[in-house]
Coordinates of C-alpha atoms and ligand atoms in Angstrom, one line a residue:
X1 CA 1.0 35.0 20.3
X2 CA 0.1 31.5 20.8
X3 CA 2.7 28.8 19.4
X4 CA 1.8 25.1 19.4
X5 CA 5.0 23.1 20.1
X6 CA 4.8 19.4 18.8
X7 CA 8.5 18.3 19.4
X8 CA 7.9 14.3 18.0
X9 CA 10.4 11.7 17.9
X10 CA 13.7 11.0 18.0
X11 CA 16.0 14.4 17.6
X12 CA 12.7 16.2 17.4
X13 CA 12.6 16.9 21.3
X14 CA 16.0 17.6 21.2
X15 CA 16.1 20.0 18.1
X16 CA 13.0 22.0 19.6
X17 CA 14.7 22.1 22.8
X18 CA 17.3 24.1 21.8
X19 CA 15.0 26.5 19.2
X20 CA 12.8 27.1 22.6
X21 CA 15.5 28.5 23.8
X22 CA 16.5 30.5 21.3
X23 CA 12.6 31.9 21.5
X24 CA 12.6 32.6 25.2
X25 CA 15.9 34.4 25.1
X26 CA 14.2 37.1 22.6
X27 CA 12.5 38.9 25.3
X28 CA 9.0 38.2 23.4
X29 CA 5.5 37.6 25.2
X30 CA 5.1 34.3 23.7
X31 CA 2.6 31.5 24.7
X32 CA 4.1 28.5 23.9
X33 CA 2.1 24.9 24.6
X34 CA 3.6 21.3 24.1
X35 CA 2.0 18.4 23.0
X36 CA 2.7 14.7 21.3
X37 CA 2.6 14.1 17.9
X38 CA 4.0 11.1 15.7
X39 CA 5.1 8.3 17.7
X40 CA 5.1 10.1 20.9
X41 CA 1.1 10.4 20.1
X42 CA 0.6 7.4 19.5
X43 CA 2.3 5.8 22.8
X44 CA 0.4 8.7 24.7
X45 CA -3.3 8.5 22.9
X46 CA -3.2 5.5 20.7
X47 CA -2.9 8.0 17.4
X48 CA -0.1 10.3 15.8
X49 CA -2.2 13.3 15.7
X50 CA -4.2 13.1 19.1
X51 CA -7.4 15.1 18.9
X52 CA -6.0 17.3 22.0
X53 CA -2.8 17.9 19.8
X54 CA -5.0 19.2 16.4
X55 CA -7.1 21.4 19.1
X56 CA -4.0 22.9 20.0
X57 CA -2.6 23.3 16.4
X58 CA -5.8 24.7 15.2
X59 CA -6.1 27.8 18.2
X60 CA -2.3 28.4 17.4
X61 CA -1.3 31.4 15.5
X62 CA 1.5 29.0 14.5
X63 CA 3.3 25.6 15.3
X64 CA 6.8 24.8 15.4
X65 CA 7.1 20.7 14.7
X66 CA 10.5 18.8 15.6
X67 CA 10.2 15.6 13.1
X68 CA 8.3 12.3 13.4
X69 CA 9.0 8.9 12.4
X70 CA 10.9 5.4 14.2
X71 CA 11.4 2.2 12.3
X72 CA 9.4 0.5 15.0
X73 CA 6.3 2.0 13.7
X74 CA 6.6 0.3 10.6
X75 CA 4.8 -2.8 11.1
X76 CA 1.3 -0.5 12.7
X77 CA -1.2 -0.4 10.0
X78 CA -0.5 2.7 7.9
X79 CA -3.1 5.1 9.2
X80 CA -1.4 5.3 12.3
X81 CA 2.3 5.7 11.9
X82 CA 3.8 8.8 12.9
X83 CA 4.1 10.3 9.5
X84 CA 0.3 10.3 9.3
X85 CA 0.7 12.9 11.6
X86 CA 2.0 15.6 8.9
X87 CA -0.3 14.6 6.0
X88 CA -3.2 15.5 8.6
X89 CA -2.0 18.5 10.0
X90 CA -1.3 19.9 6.3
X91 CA -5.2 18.7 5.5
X92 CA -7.0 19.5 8.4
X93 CA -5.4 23.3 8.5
X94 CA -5.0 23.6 4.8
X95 CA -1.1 24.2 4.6
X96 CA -0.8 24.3 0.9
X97 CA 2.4 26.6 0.4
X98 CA 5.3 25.0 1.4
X99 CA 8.7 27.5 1.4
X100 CA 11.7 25.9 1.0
X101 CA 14.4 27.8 1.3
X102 CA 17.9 26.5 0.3
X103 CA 20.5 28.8 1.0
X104 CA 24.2 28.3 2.0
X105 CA 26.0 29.9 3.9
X106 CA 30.0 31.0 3.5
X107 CA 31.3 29.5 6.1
X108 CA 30.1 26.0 4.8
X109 CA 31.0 26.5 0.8
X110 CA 32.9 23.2 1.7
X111 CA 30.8 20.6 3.2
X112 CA 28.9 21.2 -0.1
X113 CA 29.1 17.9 -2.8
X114 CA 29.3 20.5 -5.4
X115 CA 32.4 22.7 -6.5
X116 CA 32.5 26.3 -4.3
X117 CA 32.2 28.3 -7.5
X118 CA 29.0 26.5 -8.6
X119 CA 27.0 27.1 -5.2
X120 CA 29.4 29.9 -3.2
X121 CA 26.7 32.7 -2.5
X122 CA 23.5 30.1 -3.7
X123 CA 20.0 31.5 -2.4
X124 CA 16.8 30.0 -4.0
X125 CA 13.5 29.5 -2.5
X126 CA 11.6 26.5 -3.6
X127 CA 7.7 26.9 -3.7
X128 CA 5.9 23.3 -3.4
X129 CA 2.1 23.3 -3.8
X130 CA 1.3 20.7 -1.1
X131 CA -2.2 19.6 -0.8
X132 CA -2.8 18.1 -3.8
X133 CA -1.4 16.3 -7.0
X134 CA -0.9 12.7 -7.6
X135 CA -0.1 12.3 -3.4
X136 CA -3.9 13.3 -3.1
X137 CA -5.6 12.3 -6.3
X138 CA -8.1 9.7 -6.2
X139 CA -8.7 7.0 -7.4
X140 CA -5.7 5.3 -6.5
X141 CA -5.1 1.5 -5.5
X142 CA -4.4 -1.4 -6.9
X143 CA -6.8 -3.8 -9.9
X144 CA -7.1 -5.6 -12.3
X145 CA -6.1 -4.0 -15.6
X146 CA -9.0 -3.0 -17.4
X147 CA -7.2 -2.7 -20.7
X148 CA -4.1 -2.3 -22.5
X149 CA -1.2 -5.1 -22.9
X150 CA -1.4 -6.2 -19.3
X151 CA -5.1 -6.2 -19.2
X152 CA -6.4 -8.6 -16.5
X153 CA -2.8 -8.3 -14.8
X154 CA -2.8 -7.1 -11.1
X155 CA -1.9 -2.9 -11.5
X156 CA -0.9 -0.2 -9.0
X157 CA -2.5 3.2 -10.3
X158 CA -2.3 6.8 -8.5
X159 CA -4.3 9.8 -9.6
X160 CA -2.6 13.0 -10.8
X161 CA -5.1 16.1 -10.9
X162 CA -5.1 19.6 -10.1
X163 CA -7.7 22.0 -9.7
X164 CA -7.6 25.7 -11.1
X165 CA -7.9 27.4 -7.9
X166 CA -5.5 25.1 -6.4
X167 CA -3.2 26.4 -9.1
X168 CA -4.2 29.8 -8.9
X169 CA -3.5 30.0 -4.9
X170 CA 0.0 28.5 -4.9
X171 CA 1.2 30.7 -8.2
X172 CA -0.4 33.7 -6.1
X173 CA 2.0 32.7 -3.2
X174 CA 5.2 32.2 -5.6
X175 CA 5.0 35.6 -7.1
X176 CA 4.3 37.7 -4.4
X177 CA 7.6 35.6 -2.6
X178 CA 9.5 36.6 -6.1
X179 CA 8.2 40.1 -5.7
X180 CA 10.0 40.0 -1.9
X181 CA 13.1 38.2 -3.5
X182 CA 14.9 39.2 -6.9
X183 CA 11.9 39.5 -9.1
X184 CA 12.3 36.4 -11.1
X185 CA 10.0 32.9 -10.8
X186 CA 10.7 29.7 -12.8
X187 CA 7.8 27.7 -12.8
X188 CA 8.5 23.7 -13.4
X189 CA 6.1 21.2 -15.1
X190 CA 6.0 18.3 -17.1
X191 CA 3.8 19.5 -19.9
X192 CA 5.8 18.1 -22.7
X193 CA 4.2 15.0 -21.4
X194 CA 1.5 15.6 -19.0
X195 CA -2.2 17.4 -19.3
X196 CA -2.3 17.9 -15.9
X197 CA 0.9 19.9 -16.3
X198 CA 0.2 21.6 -19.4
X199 CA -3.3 22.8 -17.6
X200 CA -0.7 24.0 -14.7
X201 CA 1.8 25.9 -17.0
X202 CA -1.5 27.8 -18.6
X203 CA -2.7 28.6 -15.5
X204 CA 0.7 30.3 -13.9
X205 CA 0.7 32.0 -17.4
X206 CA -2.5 33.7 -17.0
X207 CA -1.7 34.4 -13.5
X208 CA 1.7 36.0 -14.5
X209 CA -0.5 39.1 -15.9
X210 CA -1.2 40.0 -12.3
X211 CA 2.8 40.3 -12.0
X212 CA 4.0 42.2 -15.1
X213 CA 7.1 43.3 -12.6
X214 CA 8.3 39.5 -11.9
X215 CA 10.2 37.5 -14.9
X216 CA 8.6 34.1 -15.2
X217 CA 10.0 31.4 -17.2
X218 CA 9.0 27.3 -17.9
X219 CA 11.3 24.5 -17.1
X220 CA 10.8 20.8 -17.5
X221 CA 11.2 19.0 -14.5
X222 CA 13.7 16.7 -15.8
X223 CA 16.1 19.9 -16.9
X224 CA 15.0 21.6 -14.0
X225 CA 16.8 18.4 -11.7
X226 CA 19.6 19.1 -14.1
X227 CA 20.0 22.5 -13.6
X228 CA 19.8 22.6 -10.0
X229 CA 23.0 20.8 -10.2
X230 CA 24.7 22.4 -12.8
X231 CA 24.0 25.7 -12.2
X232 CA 21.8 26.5 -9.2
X233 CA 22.6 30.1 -8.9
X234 CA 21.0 30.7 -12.4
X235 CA 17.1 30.4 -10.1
X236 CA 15.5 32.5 -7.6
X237 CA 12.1 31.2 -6.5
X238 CA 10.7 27.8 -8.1
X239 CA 6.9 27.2 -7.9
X240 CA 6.1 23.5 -8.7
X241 CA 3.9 20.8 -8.2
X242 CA 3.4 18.1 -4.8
X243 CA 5.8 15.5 -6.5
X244 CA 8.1 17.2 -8.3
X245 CA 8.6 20.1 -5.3
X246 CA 9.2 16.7 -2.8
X247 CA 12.2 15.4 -5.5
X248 CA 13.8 18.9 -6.3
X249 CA 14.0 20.2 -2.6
X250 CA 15.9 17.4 -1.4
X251 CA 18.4 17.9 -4.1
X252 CA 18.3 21.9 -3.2
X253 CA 19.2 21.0 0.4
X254 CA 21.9 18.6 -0.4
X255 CA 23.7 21.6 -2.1
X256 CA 23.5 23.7 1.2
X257 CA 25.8 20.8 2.5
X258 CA 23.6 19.0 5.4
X259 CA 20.2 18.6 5.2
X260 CA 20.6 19.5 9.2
X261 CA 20.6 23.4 7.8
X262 CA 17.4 23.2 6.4
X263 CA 14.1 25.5 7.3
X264 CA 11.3 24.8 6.0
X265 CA 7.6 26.5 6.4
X266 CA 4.1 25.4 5.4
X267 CA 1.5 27.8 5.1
X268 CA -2.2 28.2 4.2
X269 CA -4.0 31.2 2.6
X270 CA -3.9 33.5 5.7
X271 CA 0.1 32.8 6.6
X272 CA -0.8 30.5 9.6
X273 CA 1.6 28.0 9.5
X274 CA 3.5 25.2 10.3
X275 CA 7.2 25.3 11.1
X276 CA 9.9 22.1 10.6
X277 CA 13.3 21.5 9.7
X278 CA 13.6 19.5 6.4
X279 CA 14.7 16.5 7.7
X280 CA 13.5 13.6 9.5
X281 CA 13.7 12.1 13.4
X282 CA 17.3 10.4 12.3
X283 CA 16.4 7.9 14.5
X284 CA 20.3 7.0 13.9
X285 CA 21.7 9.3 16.0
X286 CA 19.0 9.9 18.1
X287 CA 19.7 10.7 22.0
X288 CA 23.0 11.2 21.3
X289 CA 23.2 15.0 21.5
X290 CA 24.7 15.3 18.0
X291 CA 22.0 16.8 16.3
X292 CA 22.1 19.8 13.9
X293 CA 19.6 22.2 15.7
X294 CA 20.2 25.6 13.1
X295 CA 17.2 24.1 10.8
X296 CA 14.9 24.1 13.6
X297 CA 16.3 27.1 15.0
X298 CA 16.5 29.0 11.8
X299 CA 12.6 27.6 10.9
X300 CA 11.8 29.5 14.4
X301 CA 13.2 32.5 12.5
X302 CA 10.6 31.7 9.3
X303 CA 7.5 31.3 12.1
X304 CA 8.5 35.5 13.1
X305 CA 8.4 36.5 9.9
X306 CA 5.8 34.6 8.0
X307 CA 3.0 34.2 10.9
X308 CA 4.0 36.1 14.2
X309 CA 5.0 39.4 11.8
X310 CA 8.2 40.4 13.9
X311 CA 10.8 40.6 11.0
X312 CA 13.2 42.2 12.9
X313 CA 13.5 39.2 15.7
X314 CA 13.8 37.1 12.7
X315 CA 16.5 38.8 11.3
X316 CA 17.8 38.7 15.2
X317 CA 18.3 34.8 14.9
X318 CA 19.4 34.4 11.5
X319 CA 22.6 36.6 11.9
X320 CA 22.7 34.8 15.2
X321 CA 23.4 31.4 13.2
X322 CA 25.5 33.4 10.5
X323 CA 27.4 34.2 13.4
X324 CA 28.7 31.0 15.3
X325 CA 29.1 29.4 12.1
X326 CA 31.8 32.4 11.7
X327 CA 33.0 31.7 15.0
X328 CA 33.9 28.2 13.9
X329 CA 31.7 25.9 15.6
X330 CA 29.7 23.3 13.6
X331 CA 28.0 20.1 14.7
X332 CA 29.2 16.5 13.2
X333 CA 27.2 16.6 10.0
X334 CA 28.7 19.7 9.1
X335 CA 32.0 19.7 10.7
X336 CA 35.5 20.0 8.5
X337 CA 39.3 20.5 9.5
X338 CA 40.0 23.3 11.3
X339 CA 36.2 23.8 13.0
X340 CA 35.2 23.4 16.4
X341 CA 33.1 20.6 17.0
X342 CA 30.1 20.8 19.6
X343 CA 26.9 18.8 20.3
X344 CA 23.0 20.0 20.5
X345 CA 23.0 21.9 22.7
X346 CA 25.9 23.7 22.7
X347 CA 25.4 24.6 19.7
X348 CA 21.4 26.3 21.0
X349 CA 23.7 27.8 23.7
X350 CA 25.9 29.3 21.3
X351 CA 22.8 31.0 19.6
X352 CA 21.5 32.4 22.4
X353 CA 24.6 34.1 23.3
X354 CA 25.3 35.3 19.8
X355 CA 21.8 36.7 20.0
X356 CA 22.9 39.2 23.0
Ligands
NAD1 P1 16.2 11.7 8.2 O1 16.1 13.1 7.6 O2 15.7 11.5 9.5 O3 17.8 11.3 8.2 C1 18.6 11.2 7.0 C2 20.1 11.3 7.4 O4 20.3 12.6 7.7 C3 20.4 10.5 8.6 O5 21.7 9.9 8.4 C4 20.4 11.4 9.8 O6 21.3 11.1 10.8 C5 20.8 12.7 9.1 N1 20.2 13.9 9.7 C6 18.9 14.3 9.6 N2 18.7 15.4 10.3 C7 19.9 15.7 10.9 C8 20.3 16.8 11.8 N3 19.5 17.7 12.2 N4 21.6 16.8 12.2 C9 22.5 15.9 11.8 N5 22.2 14.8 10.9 C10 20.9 14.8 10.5 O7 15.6 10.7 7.1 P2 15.3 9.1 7.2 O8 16.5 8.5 8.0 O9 15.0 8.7 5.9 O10 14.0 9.0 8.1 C11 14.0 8.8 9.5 C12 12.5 8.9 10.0 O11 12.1 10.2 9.8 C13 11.6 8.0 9.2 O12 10.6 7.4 10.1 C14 10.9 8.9 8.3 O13 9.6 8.5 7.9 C15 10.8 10.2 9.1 N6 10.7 11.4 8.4 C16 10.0 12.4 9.0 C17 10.0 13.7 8.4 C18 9.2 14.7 9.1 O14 9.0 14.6 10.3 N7 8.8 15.9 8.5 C19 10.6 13.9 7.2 C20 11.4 12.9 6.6 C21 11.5 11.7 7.2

């Protein structure tokens, strides 16, 4: 079992230090390869996705990415900043299926924004198609308006389309997760307002005959924002679109308390995939050896059981996690009275040992 490791930038080698651990202490045969991606790939080859690095990605039966991004990148022309790096991995090996997960745990009910009895015991899963929407469409750019009130004005215009079989394949993925899961799917759209959205809802419809045992229902996306807040317990698994998956999993984590908790997995049609924590390289607290690890750790977990097929090792590391957060011990972003606080990699240590 060959795993690519692409640690990044900022807390990315320090977050995939500690879920390296966690994989060598499981006693597996695993083949596991570094190489630079982001910024790191750009000081090494001149590019955020080095060819050497999409060779290794592309034999991999999986990859397990740290995060990518520094503000000092900002000023190189966009094609090479670190984030590049992402947006070509998901093209070049098809990643269209992006699990987001947004569960939270007991123990941390209190670093939650939200009041304990409207998120205690909260476990969705958030589907987000990935390859294509109005992030992809073309033609994009900016003009000169070729018609209405502002015609002749200077215009910024983006492209939102979507295929059938790009529908097809990511609905296919969202109900065969709600068949694993409690049976239920809420599929989110726009198509009060949208055509592309109304084509989407028609197609999960259709597809929902293949899945007379799941319970789908429709939600705008601008009620679906609303319920996630109000009452996020009422979902199970969410299937949406590119841009309306990116907004309404960043509000999912937020309600798990620290985005720092945060797994997230990106797969294509044959469950290769890639493996990251939801957040960024937090180039603020970079190199201090305060970083969350669990996300990347716990997105280690997701990489056993979605590509790598060992369920049970998965299971191994998740009730690792449930377990030091029961023993107290929390990093800074999610530390409160009465906790222990510890750094990186004390925290990896801490799973190791809880593994045993
Ligand atoms: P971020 O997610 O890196 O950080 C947001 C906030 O959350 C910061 O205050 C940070 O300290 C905190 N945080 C994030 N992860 C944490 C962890 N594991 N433990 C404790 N605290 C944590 O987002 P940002 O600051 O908007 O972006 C920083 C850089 O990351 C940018 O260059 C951005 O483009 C990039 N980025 C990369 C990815 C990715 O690699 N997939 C995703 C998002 C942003």
């Amino acid at each position: 079992m060959k795993i690519a490791i692409l640690p990044g930038d900022g807390i990315g080698t320090e977050i995939i230090e500690e879920a390296v651990k966690v994989l060598n202490a499981l006693g597996q045969p695993f083949d596991m390869e570094s190489a630079p991606v982001g910024g790191a790939g750009y000081e090494a080859h001149g590019h955020p996705l080095p060819e050497g690095t999409l060779k290794l990605a592309k034999e991999a039966d999986a990859i397990l990415f740290g995060a990518v991004g520094d503000w000092k990148y900002d000023t190189l022309e966009r094609s090479l900043r670190p984030e590049q790096a992402i947006l070509g991995l998901r093209k070049h090996l098809t990643l269209f299926a992006n699990f987001r997960p947004a569960i939270l745990y007991p123990e941390l009910v209190g670093a939650s924004t939200l009041k304990p009895e409207v998120v205690s015991g909260l476990d969705i899963l958030i589907v987000r198609e990935l390859n294509g929407d109005i992030y992809f469409g073309q033609p994009r750019g900016v003009r000169e308006a070729p018609d209405g009130l502002f015609k002749g004005a200077r215009e910024g215009f983006d492209t939102m389309r979507y295929a059938e079989p790009e529908i097809r394949r990511i609905a296919h993925v969202a109900f065969q997760a709600a068949r694993k899961r409690g049976k239920r799917l809420t599929s989110v759209d726009k198509a009060n307002v949208l055509e592309t959205f109304q084509f989407w809802k028609d197609i999960v419809t259709d597809v929902h005959k293949e899945y007379p045992d799941i319970e789908l229902d429709h939600m705008y996306v601008d009620n679906a924002a609303m319920q996630l807040v109000r009452a996020p317990k009422k979902f199970d698994v969410i299937v949406t679109g590119n841009m309306f998956g990116d907004i309404l999993s960043d509000a999912a984590a937020m309600l798990t308390g620290s985005i720092g908790m945060l797994p997230s997995a990106s797969l294509d049609a044959n469950s290769k995939g890639l493996y990251e924590p939801s957040h960024g390289s937090a180039p603020d607290i970079a190199g201090k050896g305060i970083a969350n690890p669990l996300a990347t750790i716990l997105s280690a977990a997701m990489m056993l059981r979605f590509s790598l097929n060992l369920p049970a090792e998965a299971d191994r590391i998740e009730n690792a996690v449930k377990k030091v957060l029961a023993q107290g011990l929390r990093t800074p972003d999610i530390h409160e009275a009465g906790t222990t606080k510890v750094g990186t990699a004390e925290m990896g240590d801490a799973v190791v040992k809880a593994l045993a």
